[in-house]
Structures are given as C-alpha cells and as structure tokens.
Tab-separated table of C-alpha atoms and ligand atoms in Angstrom:
chain	number	residue	atom	x	y	z
A	1	UNK	CA	76.120	-18.845	15.191
A	2	UNK	CA	72.545	-17.808	14.799
A	3	UNK	CA	69.350	-19.554	15.870
A	4	UNK	CA	68.395	-20.843	12.455
A	5	UNK	CA	71.749	-22.218	11.321
A	6	UNK	CA	72.485	-23.922	14.624
A	7	UNK	CA	69.114	-25.633	14.728
A	8	UNK	CA	69.228	-26.702	11.118
A	9	UNK	CA	72.766	-28.114	11.264
A	10	UNK	CA	71.803	-30.437	14.087
A	11	UNK	CA	68.364	-31.417	13.027
A	12	UNK	CA	67.669	-31.027	9.371
A	13	UNK	CA	69.084	-34.407	8.148
A	14	UNK	CA	66.347	-36.623	9.614
A	15	UNK	CA	63.425	-34.301	9.842
A	16	UNK	CA	60.076	-35.862	9.121
A	17	UNK	CA	57.568	-33.171	8.434
A	18	UNK	CA	54.496	-33.570	10.574
A	19	UNK	CA	51.290	-31.630	10.193
A	20	UNK	CA	52.149	-27.993	10.567
A	21	UNK	CA	48.614	-27.053	11.431
A	22	UNK	CA	48.399	-29.660	14.121
A	23	UNK	CA	51.549	-28.407	15.826
A	24	UNK	CA	50.444	-24.814	15.400
A	25	UNK	CA	47.011	-25.207	16.824
A	26	UNK	CA	48.188	-27.072	19.881
A	27	UNK	CA	51.309	-25.194	20.667
A	28	UNK	CA	51.602	-22.852	23.575
A	29	UNK	CA	55.274	-22.382	24.198
A	30	UNK	CA	56.383	-22.019	27.792
A	31	UNK	CA	59.955	-23.106	27.610
A	32	UNK	CA	62.204	-24.832	25.216
A	33	UNK	CA	64.249	-27.744	26.361
A	34	UNK	CA	67.364	-28.290	24.360
A	35	UNK	CA	69.285	-31.524	24.432
A	36	UNK	CA	72.545	-32.317	22.801
A	37	UNK	CA	72.236	-34.885	20.062
A	38	UNK	CA	74.809	-36.461	17.847
A	39	UNK	CA	74.340	-35.798	14.162
A	40	UNK	CA	73.482	-39.461	13.539
A	41	UNK	CA	70.873	-39.971	16.258
A	42	UNK	CA	68.838	-36.839	15.793
A	43	UNK	CA	65.850	-36.348	18.025
A	44	UNK	CA	63.514	-33.418	17.734
A	45	UNK	CA	63.820	-30.501	20.093
A	46	UNK	CA	60.873	-30.557	22.424
A	47	UNK	CA	58.719	-27.848	23.844
A	48	UNK	CA	56.603	-28.511	26.884
A	49	UNK	CA	54.053	-26.366	28.523
A	50	UNK	CA	52.389	-26.253	31.915
A	51	UNK	CA	48.935	-27.228	30.736
A	52	UNK	CA	50.071	-29.947	28.414
A	53	UNK	CA	53.350	-31.350	29.633
A	54	UNK	CA	53.565	-33.762	26.734
A	55	UNK	CA	56.577	-32.882	24.670
A	56	UNK	CA	55.765	-31.429	21.284
A	57	UNK	CA	57.667	-31.607	18.112
A	58	UNK	CA	59.058	-28.238	17.079
A	59	UNK	CA	60.501	-29.164	13.736
A	60	UNK	CA	58.422	-26.472	12.154
A	61	UNK	CA	60.506	-23.754	13.740
A	62	UNK	CA	63.298	-24.389	11.278
A	63	UNK	CA	62.001	-26.632	8.523
A	64	UNK	CA	59.974	-24.058	6.685
A	65	UNK	CA	60.933	-24.038	3.039
A	66	UNK	CA	57.767	-22.174	2.012
A	67	UNK	CA	58.711	-19.380	4.411
A	68	UNK	CA	62.280	-19.323	3.080
A	69	UNK	CA	60.936	-18.840	-0.443
A	70	UNK	CA	58.518	-16.100	0.619
A	71	UNK	CA	61.249	-14.349	2.625
A	72	UNK	CA	63.368	-14.052	-0.516
A	73	UNK	CA	60.653	-12.048	-2.297
A	74	UNK	CA	60.621	-8.253	-2.166
A	75	UNK	CA	57.867	-6.426	-0.353
A	76	UNK	CA	55.596	-4.111	-2.353
A	77	UNK	CA	55.061	-0.990	-0.245
A	78	UNK	CA	52.389	1.557	-1.009
A	79	UNK	CA	52.370	5.311	-0.587
A	80	UNK	CA	49.554	6.571	1.649
A	81	UNK	CA	48.360	8.611	-1.352
A	82	UNK	CA	47.758	5.330	-3.218
A	83	UNK	CA	45.472	4.229	-0.393
A	84	UNK	CA	43.793	7.620	-0.229
A	85	UNK	CA	43.062	7.951	-3.930
A	86	UNK	CA	42.356	4.263	-4.689
A	87	UNK	CA	38.701	5.129	-5.159
A	88	UNK	CA	35.519	3.468	-4.059
A	89	UNK	CA	33.260	1.533	-6.406
A	90	UNK	CA	29.624	0.689	-5.844
A	91	UNK	CA	30.242	-2.935	-6.897
A	92	UNK	CA	32.876	-3.388	-4.167
A	93	UNK	CA	35.730	-3.955	-6.606
A	94	UNK	CA	37.914	-1.639	-4.491
A	95	UNK	CA	37.513	-4.180	-1.642
A	96	UNK	CA	38.549	-7.040	-3.913
A	97	UNK	CA	41.627	-5.155	-5.149
A	98	UNK	CA	42.674	-4.281	-1.611
A	99	UNK	CA	42.195	-7.855	-0.341
A	100	UNK	CA	44.016	-9.335	-3.340
A	101	UNK	CA	46.984	-7.057	-2.683
A	102	UNK	CA	47.110	-8.064	0.999
A	103	UNK	CA	46.625	-11.737	0.181
A	104	UNK	CA	49.860	-11.601	-1.822
A	105	UNK	CA	51.748	-9.091	0.280
A	106	UNK	CA	51.187	-10.120	3.906
A	107	UNK	CA	52.812	-13.587	3.664
A	108	UNK	CA	55.942	-11.962	2.197
A	109	UNK	CA	56.160	-9.356	4.960
A	110	UNK	CA	55.509	-11.932	7.680
A	111	UNK	CA	58.165	-14.204	6.163
A	112	UNK	CA	60.681	-11.325	6.302
A	113	UNK	CA	59.962	-10.967	10.000
A	114	UNK	CA	60.353	-14.709	10.591
A	115	UNK	CA	63.735	-14.469	8.862
A	116	UNK	CA	64.533	-11.743	11.420
A	117	UNK	CA	63.698	-14.070	14.337
A	118	UNK	CA	65.831	-16.788	12.773
A	119	UNK	CA	68.842	-14.557	12.529
A	120	UNK	CA	68.797	-13.691	16.226
A	121	UNK	CA	71.671	-15.143	18.248
A	122	UNK	CA	70.768	-18.688	19.293
A	123	UNK	CA	70.430	-18.025	23.028
A	124	UNK	CA	68.271	-14.929	22.437
A	125	UNK	CA	66.024	-16.726	19.946
A	126	UNK	CA	65.497	-19.470	22.542
A	127	UNK	CA	64.019	-17.113	25.108
A	128	UNK	CA	60.482	-18.472	25.724
A	129	UNK	CA	58.738	-15.128	25.312
A	130	UNK	CA	60.601	-14.288	22.096
A	131	UNK	CA	60.027	-17.833	20.866
A	132	UNK	CA	56.292	-17.430	21.523
A	133	UNK	CA	56.230	-14.326	19.302
A	134	UNK	CA	58.266	-16.139	16.649
A	135	UNK	CA	55.663	-18.901	16.791
A	136	UNK	CA	52.863	-16.348	16.477
A	137	UNK	CA	54.442	-15.085	13.255
A	138	UNK	CA	54.766	-18.605	11.842
A	139	UNK	CA	51.142	-19.218	12.687
A	140	UNK	CA	50.186	-15.907	11.050
A	141	UNK	CA	52.150	-16.868	7.929
A	142	UNK	CA	50.139	-20.060	7.473
A	143	UNK	CA	46.854	-18.383	8.342
A	144	UNK	CA	47.530	-15.665	5.760
A	145	UNK	CA	48.650	-18.176	3.100
A	146	UNK	CA	45.899	-20.685	3.611
A	147	UNK	CA	43.070	-18.211	3.299
A	148	UNK	CA	41.307	-18.953	0.021
A	149	UNK	CA	41.845	-16.871	-3.110
A	150	UNK	CA	39.810	-13.681	-3.249
A	151	UNK	CA	37.486	-13.976	-6.199
A	152	UNK	CA	34.249	-12.425	-4.979
A	153	UNK	CA	32.814	-10.444	-2.080
A	154	UNK	CA	32.114	-13.615	-0.107
A	155	UNK	CA	35.747	-14.695	-0.049
A	156	UNK	CA	36.708	-11.076	0.644
A	157	UNK	CA	34.434	-11.052	3.728
A	158	UNK	CA	36.121	-14.196	5.031
A	159	UNK	CA	39.489	-12.641	4.391
A	160	UNK	CA	38.557	-9.474	6.321
A	161	UNK	CA	37.415	-11.640	9.239
A	162	UNK	CA	40.734	-13.461	9.210
A	163	UNK	CA	42.589	-10.108	9.238
A	164	UNK	CA	40.567	-9.054	12.240
A	165	UNK	CA	41.577	-12.220	14.064
A	166	UNK	CA	45.260	-11.726	13.177
A	167	UNK	CA	45.207	-8.151	14.474
A	168	UNK	CA	43.742	-9.399	17.703
A	169	UNK	CA	46.215	-12.288	18.053
A	170	UNK	CA	49.144	-9.868	17.636
A	171	UNK	CA	47.927	-7.009	19.798
A	172	UNK	CA	50.361	-7.695	22.654
A	173	UNK	CA	53.459	-8.298	20.550
A	174	UNK	CA	55.203	-5.040	21.544
A	175	UNK	CA	54.864	-5.837	25.254
A	176	UNK	CA	55.903	-9.450	24.660
A	177	UNK	CA	59.037	-8.392	22.791
A	178	UNK	CA	59.846	-5.829	25.473
A	179	UNK	CA	59.528	-8.544	28.114
A	180	UNK	CA	61.434	-11.131	26.106
A	181	UNK	CA	64.433	-8.919	25.384
A	182	UNK	CA	64.501	-7.725	28.966
A	183	UNK	CA	64.564	-11.327	30.175
A	184	UNK	CA	67.578	-12.165	28.050
A	185	UNK	CA	69.524	-8.946	28.532
A	186	UNK	CA	72.470	-10.742	30.043
A	187	UNK	CA	72.936	-12.726	26.838
A	188	UNK	CA	72.937	-9.710	24.570
A	189	UNK	CA	76.434	-8.769	23.511
A	190	UNK	CA	75.501	-6.603	20.588
A	191	UNK	CA	73.018	-3.826	21.443
A	192	UNK	CA	72.956	-2.608	17.826
A	193	UNK	CA	71.655	-5.975	16.711
A	194	UNK	CA	68.745	-5.757	19.184
A	195	UNK	CA	68.004	-2.170	18.236
A	196	UNK	CA	67.868	-2.931	14.511
A	197	UNK	CA	65.808	-6.110	15.101
A	198	UNK	CA	63.286	-4.200	17.234
A	199	UNK	CA	63.195	-1.173	14.901
A	200	UNK	CA	62.451	-3.411	11.915
A	201	UNK	CA	60.037	-5.744	13.681
A	202	UNK	CA	58.040	-2.936	15.273
A	203	UNK	CA	57.874	-0.677	12.204
A	204	UNK	CA	57.020	-3.565	9.905
A	205	UNK	CA	54.289	-4.544	12.363
A	206	UNK	CA	53.005	-0.964	12.290
A	207	UNK	CA	52.913	-1.066	8.467
A	208	UNK	CA	51.056	-4.392	8.387
A	209	UNK	CA	48.576	-3.218	10.999
A	210	UNK	CA	47.869	0.004	9.109
A	211	UNK	CA	47.243	-1.963	5.907
A	212	UNK	CA	45.049	-4.573	7.625
A	213	UNK	CA	43.084	-1.951	9.584
A	214	UNK	CA	42.710	0.054	6.382
A	215	UNK	CA	41.221	-2.901	4.557
A	216	UNK	CA	38.784	-3.659	7.371
A	217	UNK	CA	37.815	0.012	7.663
A	218	UNK	CA	37.058	0.200	3.908
A	219	UNK	CA	33.853	-1.690	4.772
A	220	UNK	CA	32.643	1.122	7.023
A	221	UNK	CA	30.749	4.211	5.969
A	222	UNK	CA	32.442	6.766	8.222
A	223	UNK	CA	32.128	10.374	7.165
A	224	UNK	CA	35.558	11.955	6.593
A	225	UNK	CA	37.357	8.619	6.423
A	226	UNK	CA	38.791	6.577	3.562
A	227	UNK	CA	39.674	3.347	5.321
A	228	UNK	CA	42.014	4.361	8.151
A	229	UNK	CA	42.780	7.739	6.625
A	230	UNK	CA	41.004	10.634	8.260
A	231	UNK	CA	40.760	13.035	5.298
A	232	UNK	CA	40.371	16.038	7.590
A	233	UNK	CA	42.328	15.066	10.660
A	234	UNK	CA	42.604	17.841	13.222
A	235	UNK	CA	45.733	17.269	15.330
A	236	UNK	CA	44.025	19.350	18.031
A	237	UNK	CA	41.227	16.767	18.461
A	238	UNK	CA	43.630	13.880	18.771
A	239	UNK	CA	45.914	15.779	21.152
A	240	UNK	CA	42.983	16.738	23.365
A	241	UNK	CA	41.772	13.131	23.466
A	242	UNK	CA	45.162	11.903	24.651
A	243	UNK	CA	45.673	14.800	27.085
A	244	UNK	CA	42.419	13.795	28.771
A	245	UNK	CA	43.498	10.148	28.909
A	246	UNK	CA	46.864	10.982	30.460
A	247	UNK	CA	45.292	13.502	32.847
A	248	UNK	CA	42.963	10.782	34.189
A	249	UNK	CA	45.855	8.387	34.508
A	250	UNK	CA	47.932	10.951	36.374
A	251	UNK	CA	45.106	11.717	38.791
A	252	UNK	CA	44.662	8.021	39.435
A	253	UNK	CA	48.340	7.414	40.011
A	254	UNK	CA	49.567	10.642	41.644
A	255	UNK	CA	46.327	12.239	42.823
A	256	UNK	CA	47.026	15.305	40.636
A	257	UNK	CA	47.854	16.316	37.095
A	258	UNK	CA	49.387	19.313	35.341
A	259	UNK	CA	47.240	21.334	32.932
A	260	UNK	CA	47.760	21.073	29.177
A	261	UNK	CA	47.950	24.151	26.963
A	262	UNK	CA	47.608	23.976	23.209
A	263	UNK	CA	48.888	26.635	20.830
A	264	UNK	CA	50.116	27.152	17.261
A	265	UNK	CA	48.030	26.010	14.269
A	266	UNK	CA	45.259	24.586	16.372
A	267	UNK	CA	42.750	24.808	13.519
A	268	UNK	CA	44.921	22.893	11.058
A	269	UNK	CA	43.306	19.914	9.375
A	270	UNK	CA	44.654	17.572	6.696
A	271	UNK	CA	44.520	13.897	5.699
A	272	UNK	CA	46.445	11.601	8.024
A	273	UNK	CA	46.454	8.149	9.607
A	274	UNK	CA	45.716	8.220	13.326
A	275	UNK	CA	47.125	4.757	14.176
A	276	UNK	CA	50.754	5.827	14.816
A	277	UNK	CA	49.702	9.019	16.612
A	278	UNK	CA	47.524	6.942	18.917
A	279	UNK	CA	50.712	5.275	20.079
A	280	UNK	CA	53.157	8.183	20.040
A	281	UNK	CA	51.059	10.965	21.626
A	282	UNK	CA	50.182	9.155	24.884
A	283	UNK	CA	53.819	8.061	25.276
A	284	UNK	CA	55.152	11.625	24.943
A	285	UNK	CA	52.445	13.069	27.184
A	286	UNK	CA	52.966	10.423	29.882
A	287	UNK	CA	56.687	11.178	29.941
A	288	UNK	CA	56.031	14.923	30.246
A	289	UNK	CA	53.465	14.440	33.019
A	290	UNK	CA	55.629	12.063	34.975
A	291	UNK	CA	58.634	14.406	34.809
A	292	UNK	CA	56.470	17.381	35.834
A	293	UNK	CA	54.899	15.619	38.818
A	294	UNK	CA	58.203	14.172	40.017
A	295	UNK	CA	60.036	17.485	39.725
A	296	UNK	CA	57.331	19.469	41.553
A	297	UNK	CA	55.903	16.906	43.929
A	298	UNK	CA	56.093	19.146	46.989
A	299	UNK	CA	54.968	22.342	45.243
A	300	UNK	CA	51.369	23.497	45.679
A	301	UNK	CA	50.934	23.767	41.895
A	302	UNK	CA	52.328	22.083	38.796
A	303	UNK	CA	53.637	23.997	35.761
A	304	UNK	CA	51.537	23.314	32.630
A	305	UNK	CA	52.613	21.188	29.687
A	306	UNK	CA	52.493	23.158	26.432
A	307	UNK	CA	51.761	21.474	23.136
A	308	UNK	CA	52.442	23.387	19.948
A	309	UNK	CA	51.155	22.354	16.530
A	310	UNK	CA	52.851	23.718	13.408
A	311	UNK	CA	51.647	22.924	9.915
A	312	UNK	CA	53.262	23.604	6.554
A	313	UNK	CA	53.203	22.218	2.976
A	314	UNK	CA	55.719	19.481	3.602
A	315	UNK	CA	55.098	18.266	7.142
A	316	UNK	CA	53.519	18.991	10.498
A	317	UNK	CA	55.229	19.250	13.850
A	318	UNK	CA	53.927	18.563	17.329
A	319	UNK	CA	56.122	19.891	20.132
A	320	UNK	CA	55.527	18.776	23.717
A	321	UNK	CA	57.209	21.133	26.211
A	322	UNK	CA	57.362	20.400	29.887
A	323	UNK	CA	58.968	21.996	32.905
A	324	UNK	CA	59.834	18.686	34.495
A	325	UNK	CA	63.487	19.488	35.153
A	326	UNK	CA	64.912	18.151	31.865
A	327	UNK	CA	66.832	14.997	31.094
A	328	UNK	CA	70.209	14.861	32.877
A	329	UNK	CA	73.294	15.160	30.641
A	330	UNK	CA	74.424	11.602	31.304
A	331	UNK	CA	71.022	10.238	30.209
A	332	UNK	CA	70.308	12.264	27.101
A	333	UNK	CA	71.880	9.772	24.679
A	334	UNK	CA	70.433	6.782	26.514
A	335	UNK	CA	66.738	7.628	26.676
A	336	UNK	CA	66.036	6.702	23.061
A	337	UNK	CA	67.558	3.251	23.546
A	338	UNK	CA	65.224	0.302	24.037
A	339	UNK	CA	64.827	-0.681	27.688
A	340	UNK	CA	66.327	2.475	29.076
A	341	UNK	CA	64.013	3.685	31.809
A	342	UNK	CA	64.508	5.650	34.991
A	343	UNK	CA	61.512	3.808	36.460
A	344	UNK	CA	63.481	2.034	39.161
A	345	UNK	CA	65.692	4.992	39.953
A	346	UNK	CA	62.938	6.817	41.790
A	347	UNK	CA	63.083	6.250	45.505
A	348	UNK	CA	60.246	8.501	46.613
A	349	UNK	CA	57.326	6.202	47.437
A	350	UNK	CA	54.867	9.097	47.278
A	351	UNK	CA	55.820	9.723	43.667
A	352	UNK	CA	55.489	6.072	42.796
A	353	UNK	CA	52.083	5.929	44.405
A	354	UNK	CA	53.181	3.413	47.041
A	355	UNK	CA	51.690	-0.046	46.858
A	356	UNK	CA	48.675	1.091	44.872
A	357	UNK	CA	50.891	2.684	42.243
A	358	UNK	CA	52.906	-0.427	41.655
A	359	UNK	CA	49.764	-2.570	41.523
A	360	UNK	CA	48.307	-0.341	38.829
A	361	UNK	CA	51.523	-0.561	36.838
A	362	UNK	CA	51.871	-4.312	37.106
A	363	UNK	CA	48.279	-5.078	36.239
A	364	UNK	CA	47.899	-2.844	33.232
A	365	UNK	CA	51.124	-2.003	31.554
A	366	UNK	CA	49.586	-0.279	28.545
A	367	UNK	CA	48.111	2.404	30.734
A	368	UNK	CA	50.885	2.838	33.260
A	369	UNK	CA	52.893	6.050	33.464
A	370	UNK	CA	56.078	4.307	32.437
A	371	UNK	CA	56.886	0.856	31.264
A	372	UNK	CA	59.795	-0.996	29.774
A	373	UNK	CA	61.642	1.989	28.394
A	374	UNK	CA	59.968	1.447	25.005
A	375	UNK	CA	58.015	4.722	24.684
A	376	UNK	CA	60.724	6.924	23.158
A	377	UNK	CA	62.578	4.368	21.011
A	378	UNK	CA	59.364	2.941	19.551
A	379	UNK	CA	57.965	6.424	18.900
A	380	UNK	CA	61.182	7.428	17.186
A	381	UNK	CA	61.220	4.272	15.035
A	382	UNK	CA	57.568	4.878	14.015
A	383	UNK	CA	58.247	8.547	13.186
A	384	UNK	CA	61.247	7.623	11.020
A	385	UNK	CA	59.272	4.842	9.283
A	386	UNK	CA	56.680	7.499	8.407
A	387	UNK	CA	59.328	9.771	6.867
A	388	UNK	CA	59.640	11.988	9.932
A	389	UNK	CA	61.675	12.263	13.108
A	390	UNK	CA	61.524	12.475	16.864
A	391	UNK	CA	64.079	14.703	18.589
A	392	UNK	CA	64.577	15.887	22.133
A	393	UNK	CA	65.935	19.158	23.471
A	394	UNK	CA	66.570	19.208	27.171
A	395	UNK	CA	67.253	22.365	29.165
A	396	UNK	CA	68.733	20.690	32.207
A	397	UNK	CA	67.287	22.146	35.364
A	398	UNK	CA	64.153	23.447	33.615
A	399	UNK	CA	62.463	21.023	31.249
A	400	UNK	CA	62.297	19.095	27.994
A	401	UNK	CA	60.970	19.803	24.502
A	402	UNK	CA	60.152	16.819	22.324
A	403	UNK	CA	59.657	17.476	18.604
A	404	UNK	CA	57.603	15.018	16.595
A	405	UNK	CA	57.857	15.792	12.893
A	406	UNK	CA	55.720	13.876	10.375
A	407	UNK	CA	55.396	14.107	6.570
A	408	UNK	CA	52.063	14.909	4.976
A	409	UNK	CA	50.428	12.117	3.031
A	410	UNK	CA	48.459	14.138	0.477
A	411	UNK	CA	50.754	13.106	-2.362
A	412	UNK	CA	51.943	16.652	-3.171
A	413	UNK	CA	55.506	15.926	-2.095
A	414	UNK	CA	57.717	12.866	-2.097
A	415	UNK	CA	56.243	10.358	0.297
A	416	UNK	CA	57.240	7.452	2.465
A	417	UNK	CA	55.807	4.016	1.771
A	418	UNK	CA	53.834	1.830	4.128
B	501	ADP	N1	59.929	14.722	29.231
B	501	ADP	C1	60.849	14.070	29.945
B	501	ADP	N2	61.486	14.661	31.000
B	501	ADP	C2	62.418	13.990	31.720
B	501	ADP	N3	62.813	12.727	31.467
B	501	ADP	C3	62.237	12.089	30.439
B	501	ADP	C4	61.230	12.712	29.621
B	501	ADP	N4	60.853	11.821	28.660
B	501	ADP	C5	61.572	10.709	28.877
B	501	ADP	N5	62.404	10.851	29.931
B	501	ADP	C6	63.344	9.842	30.457
B	501	ADP	O1	63.545	8.884	29.453
B	501	ADP	C7	63.299	7.566	29.944
B	501	ADP	C8	62.789	6.682	28.830
B	501	ADP	O2	61.481	7.076	28.426
B	501	ADP	P1	60.544	6.016	27.720
B	501	ADP	O3	61.239	5.468	26.526
B	501	ADP	O4	59.224	6.650	27.486
B	501	ADP	O5	60.426	4.828	28.772
B	501	ADP	P2	59.648	4.744	30.174
B	501	ADP	O6	58.679	5.889	30.199
B	501	ADP	O7	58.996	3.403	30.127
B	501	ADP	O8	60.697	4.846	31.242
B	501	ADP	C9	62.316	7.764	31.084
B	501	ADP	O9	62.385	6.714	32.018
B	501	ADP	C10	62.776	9.108	31.662
B	501	ADP	O10	63.839	8.895	32.561
B	502	MG	MG1	57.518	6.601	28.717
C-alpha cells in the first residue's frame, strides 16, 4: 500500500484543516513519528524536530484536495524553439506572457511531482530526508499558487522574485534525494520503481528550472542570449570551462591531473541551453579523470582525456574518451543505475587522498570527484529528456568512451518539449 492511501485511510475521517501556511512556515522535518490509531479515535501524525520539539500537525501531507485537482491536469510543455522565437517587445509584454504561462503551468507540474511522492511505498515516503523534499514541493505548490495574478510589470517583478527564491530553496534537491534513497535502500524491493521516480522527478525538476531561469534571464540584456538560450553557443567554450574546473579539482584531490585534448568541430556554434550541459559535462569529465588517475597512479605521466565534438543538422555529439582502464564487464550494466558507485571499492589511500581527500568529499559533495553514484544515471535521464542519449563503450583494459548526443533546438527538425 502506498504512502498516500495508507495515510488517508487512517486519518482522513476526522481531519480538521488547520492553516496550511502556518504549518508550512514552521515546519522543518527531522523525523516522523507514526503511532497506530484506531479508525474511531484518530489523532494526527506528528512531526518533531530538534529545534522545536513540539509536535506539529502534518495533516497537510495528505489532505490536499487543491493539489489533487491540479495533479489531474495535463502539463503544457513548450519546444525550445517557442522560447527562442517568442520575441521581445519594448513594452515588456513578452515578460507578462512568459510569467502568465508559468503562473498557470508551475502549480500543475509541482502537483504532478507531489503525486509522485505520494505514490512511493509507505516506508520509503516516510524517510525523513525524502519527506523533507516532499514538504518542499508542497510549500512550492502553495507559494506558486498564492502569488498574485500577473496583470502588469509590477506583479511580474514580484513573480520573478518569487521564482528566484524557489530556485534557491530547491537547489539541493538532487543531493537530498540521493541521500534519502540511500538511507532507505534496505526497504526498497522494487528498483524499477525508484529508477522511474528519480528519472521523472529529476527531469521534471530540470524542465521547471530551465523555464524559471529562462523567465528570470529574460530581464537581462546579455548579448547573444534570449533568456537562458545562448543563440551562438560554442560547445568548445563550455567544455574548456569544465575541463579547467575538473583539472583544479583533480590537482586538489590527487596532486595531479591528466591533460585534456579537444578535437572535431571545435568551431561549431549554434543555439542551445547551457543548464543541462553544466551538470552533465563536469560529471563525465570527473569520471574520466578519476579513472585515469586511479589506473595510472604509479606512472610518471597520465594519458590525456580526449573530447571530440561533432555537429550535424539534427544533433551534436560530445564524446569523452579516457584511457582509465575501462569499466569491468560485471559493472557495465550497473553504472547507469542510481546509487551504483565504485567509490568505496578503492582501497588505495593514496588514490583517495587519505584523510584530506575524504574531508574534501564530505564537506562539499557537489565538487567531489565522485558522489552518490548519481552522475551517470542523472546525466542519462537529462539527455533522454532533451531528446538525446548517453551511451558508454568500454574497452576493458584500455579505457572508456562516453557519447553524449543532444538534439538541436533551432526548430528545423522535430523537437523535444521542456
Ligand atoms: N570513465 C570511466 N571509467 C571507468 N569507470 C567509470 C567511468 N565512468 C564511470 N565509471 C564507473 O561508474 C560508476 C558510477 O559513476 P557515477 O554515476 O558518475 O557515480 P560516482 O562517480 O558518484 O561513483 C563509478 O563509480 C565508476 O566505477
Ligand atoms: Mg561520477
């Protein structure tokens, strides 16, 4: 029985709806304490937290008819070309149109995600970290709904500010979900359920973030940009930026780094959205660097990592080739699963950077060489959401080639929708 139905069967009959906002603003879920109640003497489930041990009423987790109604509505997804060619008017009407679309659309998308949390198995949905993210989505739903109608540029400004706040509130959701699902691994009987929940939650989050960032960016006068779309994106520039980032990280962690070589269509430029590439590229490069350093730790030099860009009418491809020994046969089908990581399999303290290495990893997960085993599965889910793919070819004993293939967004061919 899932989270939602089990909660509602026990508790719905005598629910008294208290102020949603009050519960939302005060709540800071640390753990959920479940008691068994008879159906006649129903008491609310309580959540306590360290700072405020007073039990709080959590009726709003399941008694959300407005969310149920919104979750039943279809989402209206846009092609990137619609964003690109929406036009810009001197009177700011393009800002009003964009905000009015989001004002209607975001609550529906957030409600779909809340429905996803509710359909998790009961024991998984009760995990405190997952519950905290669920709560964040409920809070976001009300924040997005309660913002006033967009009738003029003043209300639009307020709306953009609210979007900014939401983006900030949700910035750690991927790490939180990774932690939450790791914590409740022993309760997960159906891996496919977790995979499809994470694929949908993470890609839908990517879509919402692109749309929100796009709206905010429409206010800026950046040459070459329409909102978040870089009309002349050069993959080379982005790749070089992330190579430098990963190189610094590698030098900090291992005291050395392989060189990066770029070839192929290095002068290619076309319209694209950098947001997903800013996630995927560092993940692929970190994996390649880590494999290279680990496989050649005692050698005086490290083989370079080669990045090839290929551009054509339909899509563009970025291939990352390393000579890090490849992915062993028994792991090749596992590495694109959430939470699969060889992080703890490495016994060589020098490779792991000893105490310093583990301190760096613990304190700043986003910039560690490896994490929760989320890099490849999340990158693959993002690539597929954007009409592309992520595939791996391993030559065991030599190295790995990762192919990231992404569709163009110029509207000349059939496109994905955000
Ligand atoms: N280029 C590569 N060469 C060898 N092994 C790799 C490579 N890329 C990924 N892997 C393996 O796949 C696992 C999962 O990668 P990933 O999803 O990025 O998670 P993480 O880096 O957090 O472990 C890694 O732990 C590593 O064992
Ligand atoms: Mg990784």
